[in-house]
mmCIF file of C-alpha atoms and ligand atoms in Angstrom:
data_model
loop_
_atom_site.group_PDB
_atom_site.id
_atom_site.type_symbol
_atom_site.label_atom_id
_atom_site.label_comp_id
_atom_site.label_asym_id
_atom_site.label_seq_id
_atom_site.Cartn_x
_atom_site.Cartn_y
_atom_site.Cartn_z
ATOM 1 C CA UNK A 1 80.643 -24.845 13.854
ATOM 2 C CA UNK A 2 82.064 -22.994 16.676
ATOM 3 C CA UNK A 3 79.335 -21.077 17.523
ATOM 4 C CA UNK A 4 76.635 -23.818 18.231
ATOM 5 C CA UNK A 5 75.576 -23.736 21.497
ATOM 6 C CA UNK A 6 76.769 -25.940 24.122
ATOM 7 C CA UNK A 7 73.226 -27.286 24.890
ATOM 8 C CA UNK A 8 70.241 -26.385 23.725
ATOM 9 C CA UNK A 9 66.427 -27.223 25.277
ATOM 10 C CA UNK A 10 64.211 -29.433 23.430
ATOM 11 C CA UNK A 11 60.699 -29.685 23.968
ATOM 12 C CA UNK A 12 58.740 -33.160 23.314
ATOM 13 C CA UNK A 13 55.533 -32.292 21.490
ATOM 14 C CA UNK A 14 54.410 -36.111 20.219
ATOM 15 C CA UNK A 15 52.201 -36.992 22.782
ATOM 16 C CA UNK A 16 50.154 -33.170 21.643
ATOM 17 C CA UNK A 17 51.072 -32.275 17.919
ATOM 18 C CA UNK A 18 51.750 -35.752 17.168
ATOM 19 C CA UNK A 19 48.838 -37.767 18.385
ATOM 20 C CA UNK A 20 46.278 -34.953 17.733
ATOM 21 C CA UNK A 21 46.770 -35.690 13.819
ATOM 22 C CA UNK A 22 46.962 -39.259 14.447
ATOM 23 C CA UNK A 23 44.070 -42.216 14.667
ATOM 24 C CA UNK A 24 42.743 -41.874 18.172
ATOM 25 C CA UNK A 25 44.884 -43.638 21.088
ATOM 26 C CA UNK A 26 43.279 -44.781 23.883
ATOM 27 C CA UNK A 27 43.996 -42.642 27.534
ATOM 28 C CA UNK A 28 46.409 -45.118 28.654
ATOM 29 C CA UNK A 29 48.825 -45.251 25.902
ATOM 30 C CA UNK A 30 49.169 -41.590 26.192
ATOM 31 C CA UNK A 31 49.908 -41.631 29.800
ATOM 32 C CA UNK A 32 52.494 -44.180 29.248
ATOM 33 C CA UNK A 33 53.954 -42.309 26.631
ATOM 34 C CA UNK A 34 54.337 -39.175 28.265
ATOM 35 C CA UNK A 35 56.028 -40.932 31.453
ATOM 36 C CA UNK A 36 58.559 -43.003 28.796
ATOM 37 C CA UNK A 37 59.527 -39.502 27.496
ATOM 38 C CA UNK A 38 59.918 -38.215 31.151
ATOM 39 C CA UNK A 39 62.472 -40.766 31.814
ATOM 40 C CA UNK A 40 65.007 -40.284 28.567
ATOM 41 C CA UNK A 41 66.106 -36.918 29.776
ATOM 42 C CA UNK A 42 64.248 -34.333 27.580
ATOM 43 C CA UNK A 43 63.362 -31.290 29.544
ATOM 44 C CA UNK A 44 60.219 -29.883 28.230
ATOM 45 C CA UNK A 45 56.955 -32.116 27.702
ATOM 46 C CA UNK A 46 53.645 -30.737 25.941
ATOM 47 C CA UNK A 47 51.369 -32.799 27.345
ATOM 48 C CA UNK A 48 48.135 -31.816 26.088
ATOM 49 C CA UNK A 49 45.807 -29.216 24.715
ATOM 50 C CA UNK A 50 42.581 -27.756 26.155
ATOM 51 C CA UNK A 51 40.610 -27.235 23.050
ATOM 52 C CA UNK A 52 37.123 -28.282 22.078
ATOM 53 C CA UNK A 53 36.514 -31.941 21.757
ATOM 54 C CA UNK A 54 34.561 -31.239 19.076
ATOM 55 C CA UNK A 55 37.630 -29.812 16.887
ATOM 56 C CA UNK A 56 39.947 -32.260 18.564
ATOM 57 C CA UNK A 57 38.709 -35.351 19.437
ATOM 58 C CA UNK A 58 42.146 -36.694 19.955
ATOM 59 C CA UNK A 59 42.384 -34.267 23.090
ATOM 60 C CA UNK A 60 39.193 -34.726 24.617
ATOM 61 C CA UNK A 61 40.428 -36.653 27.259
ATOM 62 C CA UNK A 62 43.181 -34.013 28.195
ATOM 63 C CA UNK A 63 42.046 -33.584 31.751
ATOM 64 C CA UNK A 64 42.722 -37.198 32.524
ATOM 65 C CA UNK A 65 45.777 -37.465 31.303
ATOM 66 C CA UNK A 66 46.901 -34.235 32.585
ATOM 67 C CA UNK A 67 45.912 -35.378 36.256
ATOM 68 C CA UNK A 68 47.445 -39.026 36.374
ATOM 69 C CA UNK A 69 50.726 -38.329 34.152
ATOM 70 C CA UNK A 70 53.613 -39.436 36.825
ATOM 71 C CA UNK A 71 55.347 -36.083 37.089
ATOM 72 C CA UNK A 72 59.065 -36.423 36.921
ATOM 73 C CA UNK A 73 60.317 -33.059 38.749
ATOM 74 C CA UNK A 74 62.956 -32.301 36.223
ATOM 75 C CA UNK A 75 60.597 -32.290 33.605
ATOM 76 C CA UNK A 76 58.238 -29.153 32.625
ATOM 77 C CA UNK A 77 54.944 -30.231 31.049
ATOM 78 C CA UNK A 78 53.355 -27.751 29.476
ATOM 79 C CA UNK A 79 49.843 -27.422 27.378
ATOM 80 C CA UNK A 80 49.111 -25.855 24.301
ATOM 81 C CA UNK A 81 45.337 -23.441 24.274
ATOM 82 C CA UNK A 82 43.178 -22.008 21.534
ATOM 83 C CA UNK A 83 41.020 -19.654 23.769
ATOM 84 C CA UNK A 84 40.329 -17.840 27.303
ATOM 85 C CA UNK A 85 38.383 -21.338 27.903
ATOM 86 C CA UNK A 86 41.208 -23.675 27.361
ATOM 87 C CA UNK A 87 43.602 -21.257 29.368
ATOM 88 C CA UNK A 88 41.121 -20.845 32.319
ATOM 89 C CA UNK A 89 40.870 -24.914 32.123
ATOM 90 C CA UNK A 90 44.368 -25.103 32.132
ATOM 91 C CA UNK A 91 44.580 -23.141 35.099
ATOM 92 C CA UNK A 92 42.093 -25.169 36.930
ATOM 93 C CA UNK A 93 43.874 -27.975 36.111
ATOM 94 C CA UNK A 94 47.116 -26.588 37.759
ATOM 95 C CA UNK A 95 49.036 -26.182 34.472
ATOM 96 C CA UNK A 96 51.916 -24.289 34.909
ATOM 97 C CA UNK A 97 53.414 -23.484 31.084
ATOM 98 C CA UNK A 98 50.912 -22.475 28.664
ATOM 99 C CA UNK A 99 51.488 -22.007 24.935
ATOM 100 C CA UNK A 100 48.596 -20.700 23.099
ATOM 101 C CA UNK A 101 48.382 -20.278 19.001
ATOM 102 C CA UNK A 102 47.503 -17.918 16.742
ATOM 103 C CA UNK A 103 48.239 -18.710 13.052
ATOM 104 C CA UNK A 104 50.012 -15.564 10.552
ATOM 105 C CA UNK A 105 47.634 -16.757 8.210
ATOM 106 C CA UNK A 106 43.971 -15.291 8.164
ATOM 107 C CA UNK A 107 42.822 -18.671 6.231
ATOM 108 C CA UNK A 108 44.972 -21.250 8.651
ATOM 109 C CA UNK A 109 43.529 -19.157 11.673
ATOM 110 C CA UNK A 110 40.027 -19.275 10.990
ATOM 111 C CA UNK A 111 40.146 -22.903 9.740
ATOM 112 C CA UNK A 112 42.183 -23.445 13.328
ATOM 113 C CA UNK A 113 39.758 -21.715 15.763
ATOM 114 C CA UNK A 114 37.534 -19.579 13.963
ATOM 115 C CA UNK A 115 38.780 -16.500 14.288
ATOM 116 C CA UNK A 116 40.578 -13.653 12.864
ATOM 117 C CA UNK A 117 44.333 -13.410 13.288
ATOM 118 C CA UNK A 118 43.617 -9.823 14.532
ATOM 119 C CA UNK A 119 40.418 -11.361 16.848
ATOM 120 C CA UNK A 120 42.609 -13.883 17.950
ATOM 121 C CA UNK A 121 45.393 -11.257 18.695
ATOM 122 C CA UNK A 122 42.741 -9.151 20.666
ATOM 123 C CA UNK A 123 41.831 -12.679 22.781
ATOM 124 C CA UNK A 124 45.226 -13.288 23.608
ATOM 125 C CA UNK A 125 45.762 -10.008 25.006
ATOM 126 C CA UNK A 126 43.055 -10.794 27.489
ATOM 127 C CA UNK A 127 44.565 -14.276 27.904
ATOM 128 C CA UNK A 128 48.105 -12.959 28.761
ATOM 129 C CA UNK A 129 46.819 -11.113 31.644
ATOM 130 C CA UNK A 130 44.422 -13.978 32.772
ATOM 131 C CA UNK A 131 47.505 -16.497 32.826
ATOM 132 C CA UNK A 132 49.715 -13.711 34.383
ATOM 133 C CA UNK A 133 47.210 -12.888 37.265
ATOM 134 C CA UNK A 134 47.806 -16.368 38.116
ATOM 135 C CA UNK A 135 51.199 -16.469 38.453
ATOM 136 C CA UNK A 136 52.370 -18.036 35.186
ATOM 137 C CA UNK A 137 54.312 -17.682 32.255
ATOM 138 C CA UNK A 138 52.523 -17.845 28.567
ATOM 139 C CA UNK A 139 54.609 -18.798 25.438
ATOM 140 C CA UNK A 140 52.741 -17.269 21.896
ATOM 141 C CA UNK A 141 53.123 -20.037 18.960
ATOM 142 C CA UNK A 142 52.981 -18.431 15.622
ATOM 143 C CA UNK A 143 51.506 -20.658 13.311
ATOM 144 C CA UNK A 144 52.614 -20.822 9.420
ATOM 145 C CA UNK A 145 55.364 -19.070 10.420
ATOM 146 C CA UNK A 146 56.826 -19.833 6.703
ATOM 147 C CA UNK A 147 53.660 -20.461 4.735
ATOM 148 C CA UNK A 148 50.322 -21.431 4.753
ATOM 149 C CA UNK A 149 48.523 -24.344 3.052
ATOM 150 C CA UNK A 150 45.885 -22.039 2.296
ATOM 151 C CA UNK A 151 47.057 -18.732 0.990
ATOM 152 C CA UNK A 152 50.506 -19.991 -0.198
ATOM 153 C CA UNK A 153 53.877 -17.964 1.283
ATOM 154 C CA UNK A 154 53.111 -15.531 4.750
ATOM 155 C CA UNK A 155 55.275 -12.405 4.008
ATOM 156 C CA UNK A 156 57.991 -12.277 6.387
ATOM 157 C CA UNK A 157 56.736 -8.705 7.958
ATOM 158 C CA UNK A 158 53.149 -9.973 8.364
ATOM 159 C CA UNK A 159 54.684 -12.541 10.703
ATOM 160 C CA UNK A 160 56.912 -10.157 12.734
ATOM 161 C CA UNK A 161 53.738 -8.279 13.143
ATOM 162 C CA UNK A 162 51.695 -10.378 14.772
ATOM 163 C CA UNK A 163 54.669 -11.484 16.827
ATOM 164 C CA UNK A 164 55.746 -8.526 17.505
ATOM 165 C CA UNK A 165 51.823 -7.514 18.704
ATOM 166 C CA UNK A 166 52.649 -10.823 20.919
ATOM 167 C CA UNK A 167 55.554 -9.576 23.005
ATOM 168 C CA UNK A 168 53.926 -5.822 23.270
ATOM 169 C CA UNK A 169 50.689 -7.728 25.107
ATOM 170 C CA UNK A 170 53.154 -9.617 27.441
ATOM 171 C CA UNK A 171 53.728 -13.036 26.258
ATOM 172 C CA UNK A 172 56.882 -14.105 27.794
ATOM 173 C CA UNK A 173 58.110 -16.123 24.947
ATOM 174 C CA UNK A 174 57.295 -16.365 21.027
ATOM 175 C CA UNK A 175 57.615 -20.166 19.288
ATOM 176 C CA UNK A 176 57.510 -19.581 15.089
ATOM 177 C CA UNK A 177 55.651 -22.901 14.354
ATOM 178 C CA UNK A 178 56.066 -23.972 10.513
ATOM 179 C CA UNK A 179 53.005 -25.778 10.442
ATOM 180 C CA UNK A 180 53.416 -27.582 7.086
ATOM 181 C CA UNK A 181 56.616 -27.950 6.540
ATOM 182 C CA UNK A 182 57.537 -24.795 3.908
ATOM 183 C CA UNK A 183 60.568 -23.493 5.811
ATOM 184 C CA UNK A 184 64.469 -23.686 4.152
ATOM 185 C CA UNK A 185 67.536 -22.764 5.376
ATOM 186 C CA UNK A 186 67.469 -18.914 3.964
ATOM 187 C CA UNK A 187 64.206 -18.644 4.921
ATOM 188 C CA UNK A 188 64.451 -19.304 8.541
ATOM 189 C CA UNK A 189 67.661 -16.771 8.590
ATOM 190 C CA UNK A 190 65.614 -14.434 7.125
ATOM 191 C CA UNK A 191 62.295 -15.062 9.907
ATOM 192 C CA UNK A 192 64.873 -15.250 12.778
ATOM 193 C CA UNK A 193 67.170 -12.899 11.991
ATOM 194 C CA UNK A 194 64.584 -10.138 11.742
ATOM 195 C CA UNK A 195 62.996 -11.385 14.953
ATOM 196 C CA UNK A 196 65.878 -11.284 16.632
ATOM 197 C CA UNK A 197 67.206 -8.048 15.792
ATOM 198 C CA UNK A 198 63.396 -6.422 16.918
ATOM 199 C CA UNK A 199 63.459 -8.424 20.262
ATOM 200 C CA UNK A 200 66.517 -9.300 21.426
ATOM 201 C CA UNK A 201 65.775 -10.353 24.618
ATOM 202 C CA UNK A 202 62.323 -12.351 23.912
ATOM 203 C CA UNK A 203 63.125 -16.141 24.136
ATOM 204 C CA UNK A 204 62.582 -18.072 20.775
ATOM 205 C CA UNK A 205 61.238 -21.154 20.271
ATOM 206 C CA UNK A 206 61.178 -22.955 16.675
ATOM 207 C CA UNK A 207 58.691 -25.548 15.755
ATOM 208 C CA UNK A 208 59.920 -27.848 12.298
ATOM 209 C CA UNK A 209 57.523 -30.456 10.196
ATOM 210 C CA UNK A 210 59.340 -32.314 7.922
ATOM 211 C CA UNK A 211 56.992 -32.612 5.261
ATOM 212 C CA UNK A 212 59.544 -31.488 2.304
ATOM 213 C CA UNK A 213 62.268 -33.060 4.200
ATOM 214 C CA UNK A 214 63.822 -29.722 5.433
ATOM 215 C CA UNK A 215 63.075 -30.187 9.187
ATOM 216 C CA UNK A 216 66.918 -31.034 10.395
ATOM 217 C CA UNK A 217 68.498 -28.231 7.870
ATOM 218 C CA UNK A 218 66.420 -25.725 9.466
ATOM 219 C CA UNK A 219 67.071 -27.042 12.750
ATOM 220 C CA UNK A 220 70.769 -26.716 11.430
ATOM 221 C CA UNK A 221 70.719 -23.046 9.998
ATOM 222 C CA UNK A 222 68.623 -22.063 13.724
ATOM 223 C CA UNK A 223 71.539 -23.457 15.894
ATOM 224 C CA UNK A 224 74.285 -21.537 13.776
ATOM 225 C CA UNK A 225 71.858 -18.260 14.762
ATOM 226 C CA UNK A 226 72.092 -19.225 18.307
ATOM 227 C CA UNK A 227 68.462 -20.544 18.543
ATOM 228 C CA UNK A 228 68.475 -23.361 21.790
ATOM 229 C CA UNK A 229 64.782 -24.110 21.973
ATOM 230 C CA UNK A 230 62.939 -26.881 19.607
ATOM 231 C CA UNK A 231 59.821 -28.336 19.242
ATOM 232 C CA UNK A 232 60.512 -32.058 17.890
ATOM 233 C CA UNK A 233 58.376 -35.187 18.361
ATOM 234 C CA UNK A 234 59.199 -39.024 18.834
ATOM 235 C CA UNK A 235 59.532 -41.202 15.811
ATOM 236 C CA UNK A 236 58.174 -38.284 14.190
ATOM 237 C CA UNK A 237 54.396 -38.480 15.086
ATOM 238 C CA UNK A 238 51.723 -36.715 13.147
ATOM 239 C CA UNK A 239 50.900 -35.287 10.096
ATOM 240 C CA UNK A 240 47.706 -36.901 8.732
ATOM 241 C CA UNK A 241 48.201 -40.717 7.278
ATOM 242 C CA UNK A 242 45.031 -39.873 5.377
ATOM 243 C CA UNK A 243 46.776 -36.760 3.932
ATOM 244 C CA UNK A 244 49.712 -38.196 1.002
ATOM 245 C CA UNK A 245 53.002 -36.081 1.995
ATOM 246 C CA UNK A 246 51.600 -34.993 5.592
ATOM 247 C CA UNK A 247 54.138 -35.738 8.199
ATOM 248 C CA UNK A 248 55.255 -34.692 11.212
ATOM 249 C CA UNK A 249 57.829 -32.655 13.584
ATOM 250 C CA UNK A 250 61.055 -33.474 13.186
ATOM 251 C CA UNK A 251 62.243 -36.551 14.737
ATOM 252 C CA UNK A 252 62.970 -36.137 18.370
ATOM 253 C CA UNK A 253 65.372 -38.821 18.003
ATOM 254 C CA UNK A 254 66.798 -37.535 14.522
ATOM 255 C CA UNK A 255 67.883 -33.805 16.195
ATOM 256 C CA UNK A 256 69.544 -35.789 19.448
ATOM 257 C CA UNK A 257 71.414 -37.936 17.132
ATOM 258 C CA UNK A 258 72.924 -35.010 14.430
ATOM 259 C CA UNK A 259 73.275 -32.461 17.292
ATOM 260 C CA UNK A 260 74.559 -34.855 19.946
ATOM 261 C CA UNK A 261 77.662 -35.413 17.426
ATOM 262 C CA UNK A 262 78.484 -31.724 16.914
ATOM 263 C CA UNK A 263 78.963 -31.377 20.191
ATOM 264 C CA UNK A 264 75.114 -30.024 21.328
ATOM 265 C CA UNK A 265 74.010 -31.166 24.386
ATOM 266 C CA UNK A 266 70.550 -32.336 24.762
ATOM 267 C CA UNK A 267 70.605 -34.109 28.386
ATOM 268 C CA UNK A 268 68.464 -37.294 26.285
ATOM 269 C CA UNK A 269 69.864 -40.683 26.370
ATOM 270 C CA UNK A 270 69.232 -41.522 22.606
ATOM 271 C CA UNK A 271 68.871 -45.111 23.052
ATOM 272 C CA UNK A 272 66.179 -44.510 25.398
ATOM 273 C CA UNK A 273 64.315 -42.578 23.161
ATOM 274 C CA UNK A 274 64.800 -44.953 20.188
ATOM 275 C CA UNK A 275 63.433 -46.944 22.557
ATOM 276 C CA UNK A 276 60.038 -44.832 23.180
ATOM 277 C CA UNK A 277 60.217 -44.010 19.385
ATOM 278 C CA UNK A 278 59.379 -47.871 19.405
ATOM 279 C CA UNK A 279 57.002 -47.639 21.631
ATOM 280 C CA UNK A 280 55.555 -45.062 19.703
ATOM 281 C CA UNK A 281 55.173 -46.690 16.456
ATOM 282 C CA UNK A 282 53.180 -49.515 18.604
ATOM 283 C CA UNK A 283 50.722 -47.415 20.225
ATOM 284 C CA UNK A 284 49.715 -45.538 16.572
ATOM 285 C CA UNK A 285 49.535 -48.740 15.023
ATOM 286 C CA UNK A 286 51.870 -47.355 11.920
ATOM 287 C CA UNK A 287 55.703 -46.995 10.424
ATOM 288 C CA UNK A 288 56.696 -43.468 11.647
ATOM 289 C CA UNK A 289 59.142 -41.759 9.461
ATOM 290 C CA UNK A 290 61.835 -41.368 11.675
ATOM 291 C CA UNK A 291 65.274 -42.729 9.343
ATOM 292 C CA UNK A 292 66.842 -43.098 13.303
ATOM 293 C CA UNK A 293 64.633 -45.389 14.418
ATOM 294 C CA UNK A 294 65.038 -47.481 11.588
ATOM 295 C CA UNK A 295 68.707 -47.595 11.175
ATOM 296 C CA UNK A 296 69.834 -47.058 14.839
ATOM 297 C CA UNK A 297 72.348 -44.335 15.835
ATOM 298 C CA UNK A 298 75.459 -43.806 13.659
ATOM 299 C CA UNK A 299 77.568 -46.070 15.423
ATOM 300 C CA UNK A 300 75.508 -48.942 15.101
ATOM 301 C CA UNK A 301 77.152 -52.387 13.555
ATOM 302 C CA UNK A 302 76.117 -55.127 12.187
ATOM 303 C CA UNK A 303 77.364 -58.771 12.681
ATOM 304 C CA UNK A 304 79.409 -59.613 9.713
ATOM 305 C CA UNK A 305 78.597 -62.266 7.606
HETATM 306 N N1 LIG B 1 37.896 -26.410 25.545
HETATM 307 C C1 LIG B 1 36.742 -27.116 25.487
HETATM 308 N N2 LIG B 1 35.623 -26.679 24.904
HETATM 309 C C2 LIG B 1 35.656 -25.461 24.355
HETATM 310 C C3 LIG B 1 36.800 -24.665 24.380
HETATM 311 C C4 LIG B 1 37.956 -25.185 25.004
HETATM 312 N N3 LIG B 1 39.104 -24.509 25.033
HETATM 313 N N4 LIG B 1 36.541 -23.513 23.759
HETATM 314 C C5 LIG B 1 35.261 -23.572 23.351
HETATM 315 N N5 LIG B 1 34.718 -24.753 23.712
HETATM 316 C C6 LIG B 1 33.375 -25.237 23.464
HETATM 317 C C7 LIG B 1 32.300 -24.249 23.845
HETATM 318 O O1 LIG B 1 31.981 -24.394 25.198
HETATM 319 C C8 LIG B 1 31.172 -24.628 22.933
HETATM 320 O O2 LIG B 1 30.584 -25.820 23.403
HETATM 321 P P1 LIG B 1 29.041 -26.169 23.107
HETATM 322 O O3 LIG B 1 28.925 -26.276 21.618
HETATM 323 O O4 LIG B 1 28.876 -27.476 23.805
HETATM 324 O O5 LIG B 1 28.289 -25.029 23.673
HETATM 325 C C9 LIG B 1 31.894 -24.998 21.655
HETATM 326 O O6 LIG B 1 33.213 -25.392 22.045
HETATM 327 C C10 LIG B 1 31.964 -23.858 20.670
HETATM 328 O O7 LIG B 1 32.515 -22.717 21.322
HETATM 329 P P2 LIG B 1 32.981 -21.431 20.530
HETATM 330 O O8 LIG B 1 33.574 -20.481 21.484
HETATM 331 O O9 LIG B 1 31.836 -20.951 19.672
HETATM 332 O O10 LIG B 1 34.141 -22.011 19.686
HETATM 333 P P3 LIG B 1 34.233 -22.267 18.128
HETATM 334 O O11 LIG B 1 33.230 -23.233 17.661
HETATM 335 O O12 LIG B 1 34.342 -20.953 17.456
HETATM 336 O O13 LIG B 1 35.671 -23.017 18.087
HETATM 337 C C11 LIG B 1 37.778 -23.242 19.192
HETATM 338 C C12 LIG B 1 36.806 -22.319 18.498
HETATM 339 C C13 LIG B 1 39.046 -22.433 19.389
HETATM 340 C C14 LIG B 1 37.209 -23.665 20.521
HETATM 341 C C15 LIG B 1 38.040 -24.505 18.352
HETATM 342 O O14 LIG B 1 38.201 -24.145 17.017
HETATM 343 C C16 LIG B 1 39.257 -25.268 18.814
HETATM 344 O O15 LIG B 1 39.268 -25.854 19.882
HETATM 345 N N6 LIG B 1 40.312 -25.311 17.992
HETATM 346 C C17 LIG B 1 41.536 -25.971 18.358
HETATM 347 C C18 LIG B 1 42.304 -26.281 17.132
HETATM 348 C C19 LIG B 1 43.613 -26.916 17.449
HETATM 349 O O16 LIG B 1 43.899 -27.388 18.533
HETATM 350 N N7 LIG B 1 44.466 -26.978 16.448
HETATM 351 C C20 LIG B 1 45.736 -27.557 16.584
HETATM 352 C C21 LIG B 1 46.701 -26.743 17.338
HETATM 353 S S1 LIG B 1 47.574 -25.626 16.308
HETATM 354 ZN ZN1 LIG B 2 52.990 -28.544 14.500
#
């Protein structure tokens, strides 16, 4: 376990990933979940996406929250974009990290935003240089990175292609998002390893759901490769409750607790997030999955009886 990194960056995607596949929460709850996060010591924060209301209802107040969110300085918040629209409303709305998505998956893509992988390829081109022009950096998310609901298993080349069409256009980092939870261990040291060896020097960003219960062994096998960027969300929001087996990213609080203990630092205070992961579970009115919430942190006792 030598080689794990001494800290690694997470980034807080609940309040985006999270409560876009969740009931609708009303604008207040999401500001005050955002500014909980802000305060437990993780780093990165997407905030919000600028995509149509009419795909996303969840997000159609995104402007709002984006503008009275109580900005904690050592915290960048960051929104995710389908489009040229949702960047250039991003923009306006003095967003400084943009991640926009394009799925690997034809199917997932068009389902997603209507488009081709190769149209949406040829948009993001135009998008890179639209951000760029104003000064700021854009991170490309792969989407079913390691499968697609649709079309089954994404080969592993067609994925480095459309990544690797990424970095040629300019974006300034790639995320491999695994949208539905089909990653394992060998398959994300097969993804990475190949992506690494073609860009060395392109940061990488990985993006777990646990739907098969894989999310923290991946997170595992990435860390042993050196990865130091996640995508994880509190108490393990999303995934559809409508949807049986649909869940969510990774636990937020589920990473910070294994990683924490092998010596990883994240900068959160765990019990604070435990804490928001509570909060969490109020504002969607549901049980999230997260086994750390429930259980508490390792050390944890119990009075005895
Ligand atoms: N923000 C707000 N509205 C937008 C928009 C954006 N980024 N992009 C397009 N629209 C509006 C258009 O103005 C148009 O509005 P109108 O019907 O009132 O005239 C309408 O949406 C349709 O525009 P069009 O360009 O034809 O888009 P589309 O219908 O082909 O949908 C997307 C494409 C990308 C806008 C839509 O599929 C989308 O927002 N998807 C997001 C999916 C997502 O977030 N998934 C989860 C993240 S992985
Ligand atoms: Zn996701």
């Amino acid at each position: 376990m030598s080689d794990l990194p001494a800290s690694i960056s997470l980034r807080e995607v609940g309040p985006r990933d999270g409560l876009q596949n969740e009931a609708p929460v009303p604008t207040d709850a999401k500001i005050e979940l955002i500014d909980a996060l802000s305060q437990t010591g993780v780093r990165r924060i997407e905030a919000v996406s600028f995509v149509s209301p009419k795909a996303i209802p969840q997000m159609a107040d995104a402007d709002e929250v984006w503008k009275r969110i109580a900005r904690n300085d050592e915290v960048r918040y960051s929104a995710l974009v389908p489009n040229l629209r949702g960047a250039q409303r991003a923009l306006d709305a003095g967003v400084t990290d943009l991640e926009v998505v394009v799925s690997a998956s034809d199917t997932h893509n068009r389902k997603n935003v209507n488009r081709s992988t190769e149209e949406s390829l040829d948009d993001i081109a135009a998008l890179i240089e639209q951000v760029h022009a104003a000064g700021r950096p854009v991170q490309v998310i792969v989407s079913t990175a390691w499968g697609c609901p649709y079309e089954g298993d994404v080969p592993v080349e067609r994925v480095l292609a459309v990544a690797g069409r990424a970095v040629r256009d300019g974006a300034d980092a790639i995320s491999f998002g695994d949208t539905t939870g089909m990653a394992t261990p060998s398959r994300v040291t097969r993804l990475v390893g190949e992506f690494r060896s073609a860009h060395p020097d392109v940061p990488l960003n990985l993006h777990f759901h646990n739907t098969r219960g894989t999310g923290l062994a991946n997170v595992l096998v990435a860390l042993e490769l050196g990865v130091s960027d996640f995508d994880a969300s509190v108490g393990g929001l999303g995934g559809c409750p409508y949807a049986p087996g649909a869940t969510g990213n990774v636990a937020t609080e589920e990473l910070v607790h294994m990683v924490e203990d092998m010596g990883v630092a994240t900068g959160v205070d765990l019990a604070a997030l435990i804490d928001v992961a509570a909060q969490a579970e109020q504002i969607v009115g549901r049980t999230l999955p997260s086994q750390v919430l429930r259980a508490g942190p390792r050390t944890r006792t119990v009075p005895l009886t």
